[in-house]
Amino acid sequence: MRVKAILSFLAISIILLSMLTGSQGCANIMPPTGGPRDSLPPVLLKATPRDSTLRFAGKQITLVFDEYVDLDDYYKNLIISPVPKNMPAVSRKLETISVRLKDELEPNTTYTLDFGRSIKDVNEGNIYKNFTYIFSTGSYFDSLEFKGKVILAETGGVDSTLTVMLHRSGEDTLLRDQKPRYLTRVNPKGEFHFHNLAPGTYYAYALKDESGSYRYFPSSDVLFAFADSAVVVGSATPDLTLYAFVAKKKDKAQDEPVTGGNNRGGATDKRLKFSVNLLGSQQDLLSPFTFTFQNPVRNFDTTKIRVSTDSTYTPLAGSTKWESDSTGRKWSFHPAWKPNTLYHIILEKDFATDTLGYQLLKGDTVSFFSKNTTDYGKLNLQFQNLDLSRHPVLQFVQNNQIVASYPLTTTTFTRELFLPGEYNLRILDDENQNGIWDPGSFFGTRRQPEKVKPLARTINVKPNLDIPIEIDVNAIQEAGTENKPGINRRTGTLRINQ
């Protein structure tokens, strides 16, 4: 019996083993499960030809890693300098990435292949960041460097999707007709750094290039920056700051929501439609009352509008001046608002006619209370190192939008009434003194944009208390943190508790 039991056990074991090995032979290769998650990027085991090869004369580069690798959008990630006329063919198989060069290589030239974020492992997607392969067709490597920063002129912030380009010539036509000589990326802090440059004179530009053409045209509607003068790359090349701008903005005008009165209607409703700018059915004491019409207004008859503050609807004494914006869609008036007062704006049905001939079907009345003075805070800002010769304009920013701006003629800014809230502060150098930021222009005029500096302070305005605040204009926010609150080491967050 003992022998039989042993034989039965062996037979069952053999059957189970054969089933197990058979099923494994048909299964897909799967990564092991359980245990710690792989968080390490691939490791380069071998490069053929080896990295940093001199007298390179081949067409093929092979990179072997310690695990299966994948290529992520290499056409956008891979930067080759000097920039080739034709992008190489890049492929991957298991642990290997192959690069086949298509262009004839220049003699005595140092080439770099910066893979950016394109190489990652298959299983976990861990990225082998900023791997750069270098070779030279000569007997030496070019070793000069050039670095700097790109700042968004309109906000003082940064954009890490920009590319910095170096051209050999400063002619305008080269920007639209030829690729640059060298390329590099901008990091999250707005910084760029060229390595392995040949000595010489270059012309520096920055471009938001989503097409991969690395060309800039007069009609381009993308971020662009240019240096005022040539850059001479040598043993001690000074750092450069470029200011990016969009020369031609897209039309962002959109129809605004329709509110109020009997002017509501469906898509086929042929009645005059407008919205008003009330804050929770209250009028801001610091702002005008504004009608925003769905279509531009052809005729706006102020004699058919009455403004009243009593129950008898008696018009206010004096004239009520209405003004239109350049589009004809916005009409505003800004009286000296009485705090905490009920206002009525009485509209006759034909007070306005838009470009489609639409009017109200009948008269309408917009009623609202003005806010009280106790709803506001007080501002008392003292600026240090403020250069008044640059015609500074103080900008108050919320959610990346300028909500108020004031030209500064002294180093003190005070307001008895200011709308409560948290604000980022910026200083605009308003060169032409028109009160707004102006972009630059490259082709022909080569005019730099006006510059905006984000201040390293976020203020939180609250009602009823007043604390004077000193602000050093030279203490700008670190690039890339312009949307984060400024920190006070003692209190955590700077606040003006009014």
Short mmCIF file of C-alpha atoms in Angstrom, two decimals:
data_model
loop_
_atom_site.label_atom_id
_atom_site.label_comp_id
_atom_site.label_asym_id
_atom_site.label_seq_id
_atom_site.Cartn_x
_atom_site.Cartn_y
_atom_site.Cartn_z
CA MET A 1 0.00 0.00 0.00
CA ARG A 2 2.83 2.35 0.81
CA VAL A 3 4.37 1.82 -2.65
CA LYS A 4 1.00 2.41 -4.32
CA ALA A 5 0.50 5.66 -2.45
CA ILE A 6 3.93 6.89 -3.48
CA LEU A 7 3.31 6.00 -7.13
CA SER A 8 -0.08 7.74 -7.09
CA PHE A 9 1.47 10.88 -5.60
CA LEU A 10 4.21 10.92 -8.27
CA ALA A 11 1.69 10.47 -11.08
CA ILE A 12 -0.49 13.30 -9.86
CA SER A 13 2.56 15.55 -9.44
CA ILE A 14 3.74 14.85 -13.01
CA ILE A 15 0.28 15.63 -14.42
CA LEU A 16 0.04 18.92 -12.48
CA LEU A 17 3.55 19.91 -13.51
CA SER A 18 2.86 19.25 -17.19
CA MET A 19 -0.37 21.27 -17.02
CA LEU A 20 1.45 24.16 -15.37
CA THR A 21 4.31 24.26 -17.87
CA GLY A 22 1.90 23.91 -20.78
CA SER A 23 -0.21 26.83 -19.66
CA GLN A 24 2.89 28.97 -19.16
CA GLY A 25 4.00 28.22 -22.69
CA CYS A 26 0.80 29.76 -24.08
CA ALA A 27 0.56 32.74 -21.72
CA ASN A 28 1.62 36.32 -22.42
CA ILE A 29 4.64 37.65 -20.56
CA MET A 30 3.33 39.63 -17.62
CA PRO A 31 5.17 41.72 -15.08
CA PRO A 32 5.40 40.23 -11.59
CA THR A 33 2.65 41.22 -9.21
CA GLY A 34 2.94 42.11 -5.57
CA GLY A 35 5.90 43.64 -3.81
CA PRO A 36 7.10 47.26 -4.03
CA ARG A 37 6.17 49.30 -7.08
CA ASP A 38 8.96 49.95 -9.59
CA SER A 39 9.70 53.69 -9.40
CA LEU A 40 13.09 53.75 -11.10
CA PRO A 41 13.59 54.90 -14.70
CA PRO A 42 15.36 52.71 -17.25
CA VAL A 43 19.15 52.51 -17.04
CA LEU A 44 21.29 52.79 -20.18
CA LEU A 45 23.52 49.71 -20.39
CA LYS A 46 25.18 50.24 -23.73
CA ALA A 47 25.38 52.81 -26.53
CA THR A 48 26.73 51.99 -29.99
CA PRO A 49 28.73 54.01 -30.92
CA ARG A 50 29.47 54.88 -27.32
CA ASP A 51 28.31 58.22 -25.93
CA SER A 52 30.78 61.10 -26.47
CA THR A 53 32.35 59.53 -29.54
CA LEU A 54 34.84 61.58 -31.56
CA ARG A 55 35.24 61.33 -35.34
CA PHE A 56 31.71 59.96 -35.64
CA ALA A 57 31.05 58.85 -39.22
CA GLY A 58 28.07 56.51 -39.05
CA LYS A 59 24.34 56.77 -39.61
CA GLN A 60 23.05 54.47 -36.88
CA ILE A 61 22.90 54.87 -33.08
CA THR A 62 21.73 52.02 -30.84
CA LEU A 63 20.81 52.41 -27.17
CA VAL A 64 20.27 49.34 -24.97
CA PHE A 65 18.56 49.63 -21.58
CA ASP A 66 18.12 47.32 -18.58
CA GLU A 67 14.38 46.82 -19.21
CA TYR A 68 11.74 47.11 -21.90
CA VAL A 69 11.35 50.74 -22.97
CA ASP A 70 8.81 52.80 -24.84
CA LEU A 71 8.99 56.07 -26.80
CA ASP A 72 6.51 58.78 -25.89
CA ASP A 73 5.88 61.39 -28.60
CA TYR A 74 9.55 61.47 -29.53
CA TYR A 75 8.93 63.72 -32.53
CA LYS A 76 8.13 66.56 -30.13
CA ASN A 77 10.43 65.51 -27.30
CA LEU A 78 13.62 64.83 -29.23
CA ILE A 79 15.75 67.93 -29.83
CA ILE A 80 18.80 67.63 -32.08
CA SER A 81 21.41 70.35 -32.35
CA PRO A 82 22.56 71.51 -34.82
CA VAL A 83 19.00 71.19 -36.09
CA PRO A 84 18.82 68.71 -39.01
CA LYS A 85 16.91 69.32 -42.20
CA ASN A 86 15.28 65.92 -41.82
CA MET A 87 14.35 64.33 -38.50
CA PRO A 88 16.01 60.94 -37.97
CA ALA A 89 14.01 57.73 -37.88
CA VAL A 90 13.64 56.56 -34.28
CA SER A 91 12.31 53.13 -33.34
CA ARG A 92 12.24 50.84 -30.30
CA LYS A 93 12.13 47.10 -29.78
CA LEU A 94 12.12 45.51 -26.36
CA GLU A 95 15.12 47.01 -24.50
CA THR A 96 16.55 48.80 -27.54
CA ILE A 97 16.08 52.21 -29.13
CA SER A 98 17.53 52.77 -32.59
CA VAL A 99 18.21 56.12 -34.26
CA ARG A 100 18.90 56.30 -37.99
CA LEU A 101 20.29 59.65 -39.16
CA LYS A 102 19.05 60.87 -42.53
CA ASP A 103 21.16 64.00 -43.11
CA GLU A 104 24.78 64.22 -44.15
CA LEU A 105 26.76 65.23 -41.07
CA GLU A 106 28.82 68.42 -41.09
CA PRO A 107 32.57 68.10 -40.56
CA ASN A 108 34.14 69.12 -37.22
CA THR A 109 30.73 69.59 -35.64
CA THR A 110 29.42 68.60 -32.21
CA TYR A 111 25.93 67.06 -32.24
CA THR A 112 23.62 66.54 -29.28
CA LEU A 113 20.47 64.41 -29.16
CA ASP A 114 18.33 65.46 -26.19
CA PHE A 115 15.54 62.92 -25.71
CA GLY A 116 13.69 65.05 -23.15
CA ARG A 117 10.86 62.99 -21.62
CA SER A 118 10.45 60.56 -24.51
CA ILE A 119 12.12 57.44 -22.99
CA LYS A 120 10.19 55.52 -20.34
CA ASP A 121 9.84 51.95 -19.13
CA VAL A 122 6.97 49.84 -20.40
CA ASN A 123 5.55 48.59 -17.11
CA GLU A 124 5.27 51.69 -14.92
CA GLY A 125 5.99 54.55 -17.33
CA ASN A 126 8.99 55.80 -15.33
CA ILE A 127 10.66 58.48 -17.45
CA TYR A 128 14.37 58.61 -18.18
CA LYS A 129 14.46 62.41 -18.06
CA ASN A 130 16.67 64.60 -20.21
CA PHE A 131 18.99 61.90 -21.48
CA THR A 132 21.42 63.50 -23.95
CA TYR A 133 23.62 61.60 -26.38
CA ILE A 134 26.57 63.52 -27.80
CA PHE A 135 29.06 62.92 -30.58
CA SER A 136 31.45 64.92 -32.74
CA THR A 137 32.46 64.47 -36.35
CA GLY A 138 35.80 66.08 -35.53
CA SER A 139 38.63 65.50 -33.07
CA TYR A 140 37.17 67.72 -30.30
CA PHE A 141 33.88 68.72 -28.68
CA ASP A 142 32.47 72.22 -28.75
CA SER A 143 32.09 73.09 -25.08
CA LEU A 144 30.73 76.63 -24.81
CA GLU A 145 27.55 77.41 -22.89
CA PHE A 146 24.87 80.07 -22.96
CA LYS A 147 21.97 80.43 -20.55
CA GLY A 148 19.21 82.77 -19.53
CA LYS A 149 15.51 83.09 -18.87
CA VAL A 150 12.25 83.64 -20.78
CA ILE A 151 9.55 85.70 -19.04
CA LEU A 152 6.00 86.30 -20.21
CA ALA A 153 5.97 90.06 -20.68
CA GLU A 154 2.24 90.50 -19.99
CA THR A 155 2.19 88.72 -16.62
CA GLY A 156 5.78 88.25 -15.48
CA GLY A 157 5.14 84.49 -15.36
CA VAL A 158 6.74 81.68 -17.35
CA ASP A 159 5.72 79.03 -19.89
CA SER A 160 7.73 75.81 -19.86
CA THR A 161 6.47 74.82 -23.33
CA LEU A 162 8.59 77.51 -25.00
CA THR A 163 11.65 76.66 -27.07
CA VAL A 164 14.72 78.91 -27.33
CA MET A 165 16.38 79.11 -30.74
CA LEU A 166 19.75 80.38 -31.95
CA HIS A 167 20.14 81.56 -35.55
CA ARG A 168 23.41 82.40 -37.29
CA SER A 169 21.93 85.49 -38.97
CA GLY A 170 19.68 88.26 -37.68
CA GLU A 171 17.69 88.74 -40.90
CA ASP A 172 13.93 88.72 -40.36
CA THR A 173 13.32 86.39 -43.30
CA LEU A 174 15.34 83.58 -41.72
CA LEU A 175 12.76 83.18 -38.98
CA ARG A 176 10.10 82.19 -41.49
CA ASP A 177 12.29 80.49 -44.10
CA GLN A 178 14.88 78.45 -42.18
CA LYS A 179 15.20 76.32 -39.09
CA PRO A 180 17.51 77.59 -36.34
CA ARG A 181 21.05 76.36 -35.76
CA TYR A 182 20.51 75.34 -32.13
CA LEU A 183 17.48 74.55 -29.95
CA THR A 184 16.88 74.05 -26.26
CA ARG A 185 13.92 73.80 -23.90
CA VAL A 186 12.70 76.12 -21.18
CA ASN A 187 12.38 74.51 -17.75
CA PRO A 188 9.46 75.08 -15.30
CA LYS A 189 11.25 78.13 -13.89
CA GLY A 190 11.56 79.72 -17.32
CA GLU A 191 15.29 79.04 -17.55
CA PHE A 192 17.18 77.77 -20.59
CA HIS A 193 20.73 76.45 -20.94
CA PHE A 194 22.62 75.69 -24.14
CA HIS A 195 25.55 73.26 -23.94
CA ASN A 196 28.20 72.25 -26.47
CA LEU A 197 27.94 75.40 -28.56
CA ALA A 198 30.48 76.38 -31.16
CA PRO A 199 31.95 79.88 -30.71
CA GLY A 200 30.40 82.61 -32.80
CA THR A 201 27.69 85.23 -33.12
CA TYR A 202 24.08 84.16 -32.73
CA TYR A 203 20.62 85.72 -32.64
CA ALA A 204 18.37 84.46 -29.86
CA TYR A 205 14.61 83.92 -30.04
CA ALA A 206 11.97 82.05 -28.05
CA LEU A 207 8.91 80.48 -29.62
CA LYS A 208 5.87 78.45 -28.62
CA ASP A 209 6.08 75.99 -31.49
CA GLU A 210 3.39 73.32 -31.49
CA SER A 211 3.91 72.31 -35.12
CA GLY A 212 7.60 71.44 -34.89
CA SER A 213 8.51 73.78 -37.74
CA TYR A 214 10.53 76.21 -35.55
CA ARG A 215 9.48 79.07 -37.79
CA TYR A 216 7.80 82.38 -37.01
CA PHE A 217 5.64 84.34 -39.46
CA PRO A 218 4.20 87.88 -39.44
CA SER A 219 0.73 86.38 -39.08
CA SER A 220 1.71 84.04 -36.24
CA ASP A 221 -0.53 84.12 -33.19
CA VAL A 222 1.85 82.43 -30.74
CA LEU A 223 4.20 83.43 -27.95
CA PHE A 224 7.45 84.83 -29.30
CA ALA A 225 10.48 86.68 -27.94
CA PHE A 226 13.61 88.19 -29.44
CA ALA A 227 16.87 89.68 -28.21
CA ASP A 228 17.61 93.30 -29.04
CA SER A 229 21.16 92.52 -30.14
CA ALA A 230 23.34 89.62 -31.22
CA VAL A 231 24.79 87.20 -28.69
CA VAL A 232 28.51 86.54 -28.95
CA VAL A 233 29.13 83.08 -27.51
CA GLY A 234 32.56 82.81 -25.94
CA SER A 235 34.25 81.69 -22.76
CA ALA A 236 32.11 83.97 -20.56
CA THR A 237 28.81 84.70 -22.30
CA PRO A 238 26.48 86.93 -20.22
CA ASP A 239 23.04 85.58 -19.29
CA LEU A 240 20.10 86.82 -21.36
CA THR A 241 16.48 87.55 -20.43
CA LEU A 242 13.88 87.32 -23.19
CA TYR A 243 10.34 88.73 -22.89
CA ALA A 244 7.71 86.71 -24.72
CA PHE A 245 4.49 88.16 -26.11
CA VAL A 246 1.73 87.42 -28.60
CA ALA A 247 1.82 90.06 -31.30
CA LYS A 248 -1.64 89.37 -32.63
CA LYS A 249 -4.26 88.24 -30.17
CA LYS A 250 -7.19 86.02 -31.04
CA ASP A 251 -10.64 87.54 -30.84
CA LYS A 252 -12.02 86.35 -27.51
CA ALA A 253 -15.31 88.21 -27.74
CA GLN A 254 -18.22 86.00 -26.85
CA ASP A 255 -21.87 86.58 -26.21
CA GLU A 256 -22.45 87.07 -22.50
CA PRO A 257 -25.30 85.56 -20.49
CA VAL A 258 -28.67 87.24 -20.85
CA THR A 259 -30.34 88.40 -17.64
CA GLY A 260 -33.07 90.67 -16.41
CA GLY A 261 -36.42 92.09 -17.43
CA ASN A 262 -38.73 90.87 -20.16
CA ASN A 263 -35.90 90.42 -22.64
CA ARG A 264 -35.53 86.70 -22.03
CA GLY A 265 -36.22 84.40 -24.95
CA GLY A 266 -35.20 81.37 -26.94
CA ALA A 267 -32.72 81.15 -29.77
CA THR A 268 -35.32 82.43 -32.27
CA ASP A 269 -36.64 85.19 -29.98
CA LYS A 270 -36.29 88.52 -31.80
CA ARG A 271 -36.15 90.69 -28.70
CA LEU A 272 -33.33 92.90 -27.48
CA LYS A 273 -31.11 90.91 -25.12
CA PHE A 274 -28.67 92.30 -22.57
CA SER A 275 -26.99 91.55 -19.26
CA VAL A 276 -26.01 93.82 -16.36
CA ASN A 277 -22.95 93.76 -14.11
CA LEU A 278 -24.51 93.58 -10.66
CA LEU A 279 -22.72 91.71 -7.86
CA GLY A 280 -25.40 89.55 -6.27
CA SER A 281 -28.11 92.08 -7.21
CA GLN A 282 -25.98 94.88 -5.73
CA GLN A 283 -24.11 97.69 -7.45
CA ASP A 284 -20.42 98.10 -6.64
CA LEU A 285 -19.76 101.66 -5.42
CA LEU A 286 -16.45 101.70 -7.31
CA SER A 287 -17.72 100.54 -10.71
CA PRO A 288 -20.06 101.87 -13.38
CA PHE A 289 -23.42 100.28 -14.11
CA THR A 290 -23.07 98.49 -17.44
CA PHE A 291 -25.45 97.06 -20.01
CA THR A 292 -23.82 94.36 -22.16
CA PHE A 293 -25.91 93.67 -25.26
CA GLN A 294 -25.86 90.43 -27.20
CA ASN A 295 -25.37 92.38 -30.43
CA PRO A 296 -23.81 95.80 -31.09
CA VAL A 297 -26.24 98.65 -30.53
CA ARG A 298 -27.16 100.80 -33.52
CA ASN A 299 -29.15 103.40 -31.60
CA PHE A 300 -28.95 104.18 -27.86
CA ASP A 301 -31.38 106.95 -26.80
CA THR A 302 -30.46 108.30 -23.35
CA THR A 303 -33.64 110.42 -23.28
CA LYS A 304 -35.58 107.19 -22.92
CA ILE A 305 -33.68 106.07 -19.81
CA ARG A 306 -34.47 107.41 -16.33
CA VAL A 307 -32.48 106.80 -13.16
CA SER A 308 -34.35 107.18 -9.88
CA THR A 309 -33.79 106.55 -6.17
CA ASP A 310 -37.32 107.03 -4.80
CA SER A 311 -40.63 105.22 -4.95
CA THR A 312 -42.12 107.85 -7.27
CA TYR A 313 -39.44 107.14 -9.89
CA THR A 314 -38.47 110.81 -10.03
CA PRO A 315 -35.36 111.14 -12.21
CA LEU A 316 -32.13 112.09 -10.48
CA ALA A 317 -31.17 115.73 -10.74
CA GLY A 318 -28.49 116.49 -13.33
CA SER A 319 -27.55 114.68 -16.49
CA THR A 320 -26.75 111.00 -16.69
CA LYS A 321 -23.87 110.42 -19.05
CA TRP A 322 -23.75 107.07 -20.84
CA GLU A 323 -20.62 105.88 -22.65
CA SER A 324 -20.05 103.04 -25.11
CA ASP A 325 -17.04 100.81 -25.61
CA SER A 326 -15.42 100.32 -29.02
CA THR A 327 -17.62 97.32 -29.88
CA GLY A 328 -20.93 99.10 -29.31
CA ARG A 329 -22.05 96.21 -27.10
CA LYS A 330 -21.32 97.77 -23.72
CA TRP A 331 -22.98 100.97 -22.46
CA SER A 332 -22.14 102.32 -19.00
CA PHE A 333 -22.72 105.22 -16.66
CA HIS A 334 -20.87 105.98 -13.42
CA PRO A 335 -22.58 108.39 -11.04
CA ALA A 336 -21.45 109.16 -7.51
CA TRP A 337 -23.27 106.20 -6.00
CA LYS A 338 -25.07 106.76 -2.71
CA PRO A 339 -24.26 103.92 -0.32
CA ASN A 340 -26.98 101.43 0.60
CA THR A 341 -29.55 103.07 -1.69
CA LEU A 342 -32.26 101.55 -3.86
CA TYR A 343 -31.85 102.54 -7.53
CA HIS A 344 -34.30 102.11 -10.40
CA ILE A 345 -33.27 102.30 -14.06
CA ILE A 346 -36.46 102.77 -16.08
CA LEU A 347 -36.20 101.78 -19.74
CA GLU A 348 -38.65 102.64 -22.48
CA LYS A 349 -39.12 99.82 -24.95
CA ASP A 350 -37.23 101.60 -27.74
CA PHE A 351 -34.38 102.95 -25.58
CA ALA A 352 -31.97 100.80 -27.62
CA THR A 353 -31.97 99.15 -31.03
CA ASP A 354 -29.30 96.63 -31.96
CA THR A 355 -27.82 95.95 -35.39
CA LEU A 356 -30.51 93.33 -36.08
CA GLY A 357 -33.23 95.88 -35.39
CA TYR A 358 -34.28 94.21 -32.12
CA GLN A 359 -35.93 96.24 -29.33
CA LEU A 360 -37.73 95.45 -26.09
CA LEU A 361 -41.34 94.39 -26.54
CA LYS A 362 -42.33 96.67 -23.67
CA GLY A 363 -40.73 98.95 -21.12
CA ASP A 364 -38.58 97.45 -18.40
CA THR A 365 -37.11 98.45 -15.03
CA VAL A 366 -33.84 97.29 -13.49
CA SER A 367 -33.84 97.75 -9.70
CA PHE A 368 -30.96 97.18 -7.31
CA PHE A 369 -29.35 98.36 -4.08
CA SER A 370 -25.93 99.95 -4.03
CA LYS A 371 -23.44 98.40 -1.62
CA ASN A 372 -22.67 99.98 1.74
CA THR A 373 -19.33 101.53 2.69
CA THR A 374 -18.99 98.92 5.43
CA ASP A 375 -18.74 96.30 2.67
CA TYR A 376 -15.31 97.66 1.68
CA GLY A 377 -11.78 97.60 3.00
CA LYS A 378 -9.16 100.33 3.00
CA LEU A 379 -5.81 100.17 1.23
CA ASN A 380 -2.61 101.87 2.36
CA LEU A 381 0.38 100.60 0.38
CA GLN A 382 3.90 102.01 0.69
CA PHE A 383 6.24 101.05 -2.17
CA GLN A 384 10.01 100.77 -1.88
CA ASN A 385 12.36 100.92 -4.90
CA LEU A 386 9.56 102.07 -7.19
CA ASP A 387 10.91 103.77 -10.33
CA LEU A 388 8.36 106.45 -11.18
CA SER A 389 10.20 107.34 -14.39
CA ARG A 390 8.92 104.07 -15.89
CA HIS A 391 5.31 105.26 -15.49
CA PRO A 392 4.30 102.32 -13.28
CA VAL A 393 0.76 101.00 -13.19
CA LEU A 394 -0.36 98.94 -10.19
CA GLN A 395 -2.42 95.92 -11.23
CA PHE A 396 -4.69 93.92 -8.91
CA VAL A 397 -5.10 90.34 -10.14
CA GLN A 398 -7.56 87.58 -9.25
CA ASN A 399 -7.63 84.21 -11.02
CA ASN A 400 -5.11 85.50 -13.58
CA GLN A 401 -7.44 88.37 -14.54
CA ILE A 402 -6.74 92.06 -13.92
CA VAL A 403 -9.67 93.34 -11.88
CA ALA A 404 -8.33 96.86 -11.23
CA SER A 405 -5.35 98.96 -12.28
CA TYR A 406 -4.10 102.39 -11.20
CA PRO A 407 -1.27 104.58 -12.52
CA LEU A 408 1.19 105.40 -9.73
CA THR A 409 2.55 108.94 -9.50
CA THR A 410 3.93 108.60 -5.96
CA THR A 411 5.32 105.76 -3.88
CA THR A 412 2.12 105.66 -1.82
CA PHE A 413 -1.19 104.14 -2.89
CA THR A 414 -4.27 104.66 -0.73
CA ARG A 415 -7.94 103.94 -1.25
CA GLU A 416 -10.67 104.61 1.28
CA LEU A 417 -12.89 102.02 -0.38
CA PHE A 418 -11.60 98.83 -1.93
CA LEU A 419 -13.52 95.66 -2.73
CA PRO A 420 -12.59 92.89 -0.25
CA GLY A 421 -10.80 89.83 -1.54
CA GLU A 422 -7.41 88.25 -2.11
CA TYR A 423 -5.27 89.92 -4.76
CA ASN A 424 -1.96 89.30 -6.46
CA LEU A 425 -0.08 92.50 -7.29
CA ARG A 426 1.84 93.39 -10.44
CA ILE A 427 3.67 96.47 -11.66
CA LEU A 428 3.38 97.39 -15.36
CA ASP A 429 6.05 99.64 -16.88
CA ASP A 430 3.65 101.66 -19.03
CA GLU A 431 6.04 103.18 -21.55
CA ASN A 432 3.39 104.86 -23.72
CA GLN A 433 1.25 105.84 -20.69
CA ASN A 434 -2.02 104.46 -22.05
CA GLY A 435 -2.78 102.54 -18.86
CA ILE A 436 -2.71 99.05 -20.41
CA TRP A 437 -0.09 96.50 -21.40
CA ASP A 438 1.07 96.68 -25.03
CA PRO A 439 2.65 93.73 -26.89
CA GLY A 440 5.79 93.99 -28.94
CA SER A 441 6.27 93.77 -32.68
CA PHE A 442 9.15 92.05 -34.44
CA PHE A 443 8.93 92.26 -38.21
CA GLY A 444 9.98 95.73 -39.33
CA THR A 445 9.72 97.67 -36.07
CA ARG A 446 11.46 95.28 -33.64
CA ARG A 447 9.68 96.83 -30.68
CA GLN A 448 9.93 95.03 -27.36
CA PRO A 449 6.73 94.49 -25.33
CA GLU A 450 5.99 96.45 -22.20
CA LYS A 451 7.07 94.53 -19.12
CA VAL A 452 5.07 93.43 -16.10
CA LYS A 453 6.65 92.48 -12.79
CA PRO A 454 4.71 90.22 -10.37
CA LEU A 455 5.28 91.36 -6.79
CA ALA A 456 6.08 88.86 -4.05
CA ARG A 457 3.01 89.81 -2.07
CA THR A 458 -0.56 88.61 -1.97
CA ILE A 459 -2.90 90.87 -0.03
CA ASN A 460 -6.20 89.86 1.50
CA VAL A 461 -8.44 92.90 1.90
CA LYS A 462 -11.07 92.68 4.65
CA PRO A 463 -13.51 95.26 5.98
CA ASN A 464 -13.18 97.58 9.00
CA LEU A 465 -9.43 97.58 9.79
CA ASP A 466 -6.47 99.35 8.19
CA ILE A 467 -2.85 98.15 8.40
CA PRO A 468 -0.22 100.01 6.31
CA ILE A 469 1.80 97.62 4.16
CA GLU A 470 5.33 98.14 2.83
CA ILE A 471 6.09 96.46 -0.49
CA ASP A 472 9.56 96.14 -2.02
CA VAL A 473 9.14 96.29 -5.79
CA ASN A 474 12.48 94.55 -6.26
CA ALA A 475 11.21 91.51 -4.34
CA ILE A 476 9.49 89.90 -7.31
CA GLN A 477 7.74 86.55 -7.18
CA GLU A 478 9.77 83.56 -8.23
CA ALA A 479 8.87 82.64 -11.79
CA GLY A 480 6.38 79.81 -11.93
CA THR A 481 4.73 80.74 -8.60
CA GLU A 482 2.80 83.80 -9.75
CA ASN A 483 -0.53 82.21 -8.86
CA LYS A 484 0.48 81.23 -5.35
CA PRO A 485 -0.01 83.47 -2.30
CA GLY A 486 2.96 85.43 -0.98
CA ILE A 487 4.03 84.13 2.42
CA ASN A 488 4.76 86.20 5.50
CA ARG A 489 7.19 84.25 7.73
CA ARG A 490 5.54 85.46 10.91
CA THR A 491 1.84 85.17 10.09
CA GLY A 492 1.85 82.61 7.26
CA THR A 493 -0.15 84.77 4.84
CA LEU A 494 -0.01 88.52 4.41
CA ARG A 495 -3.40 90.07 5.05
CA ILE A 496 -4.79 93.57 5.20
CA ASN A 497 -7.47 93.16 7.86
CA GLN A 498 -9.69 96.15 7.37
#
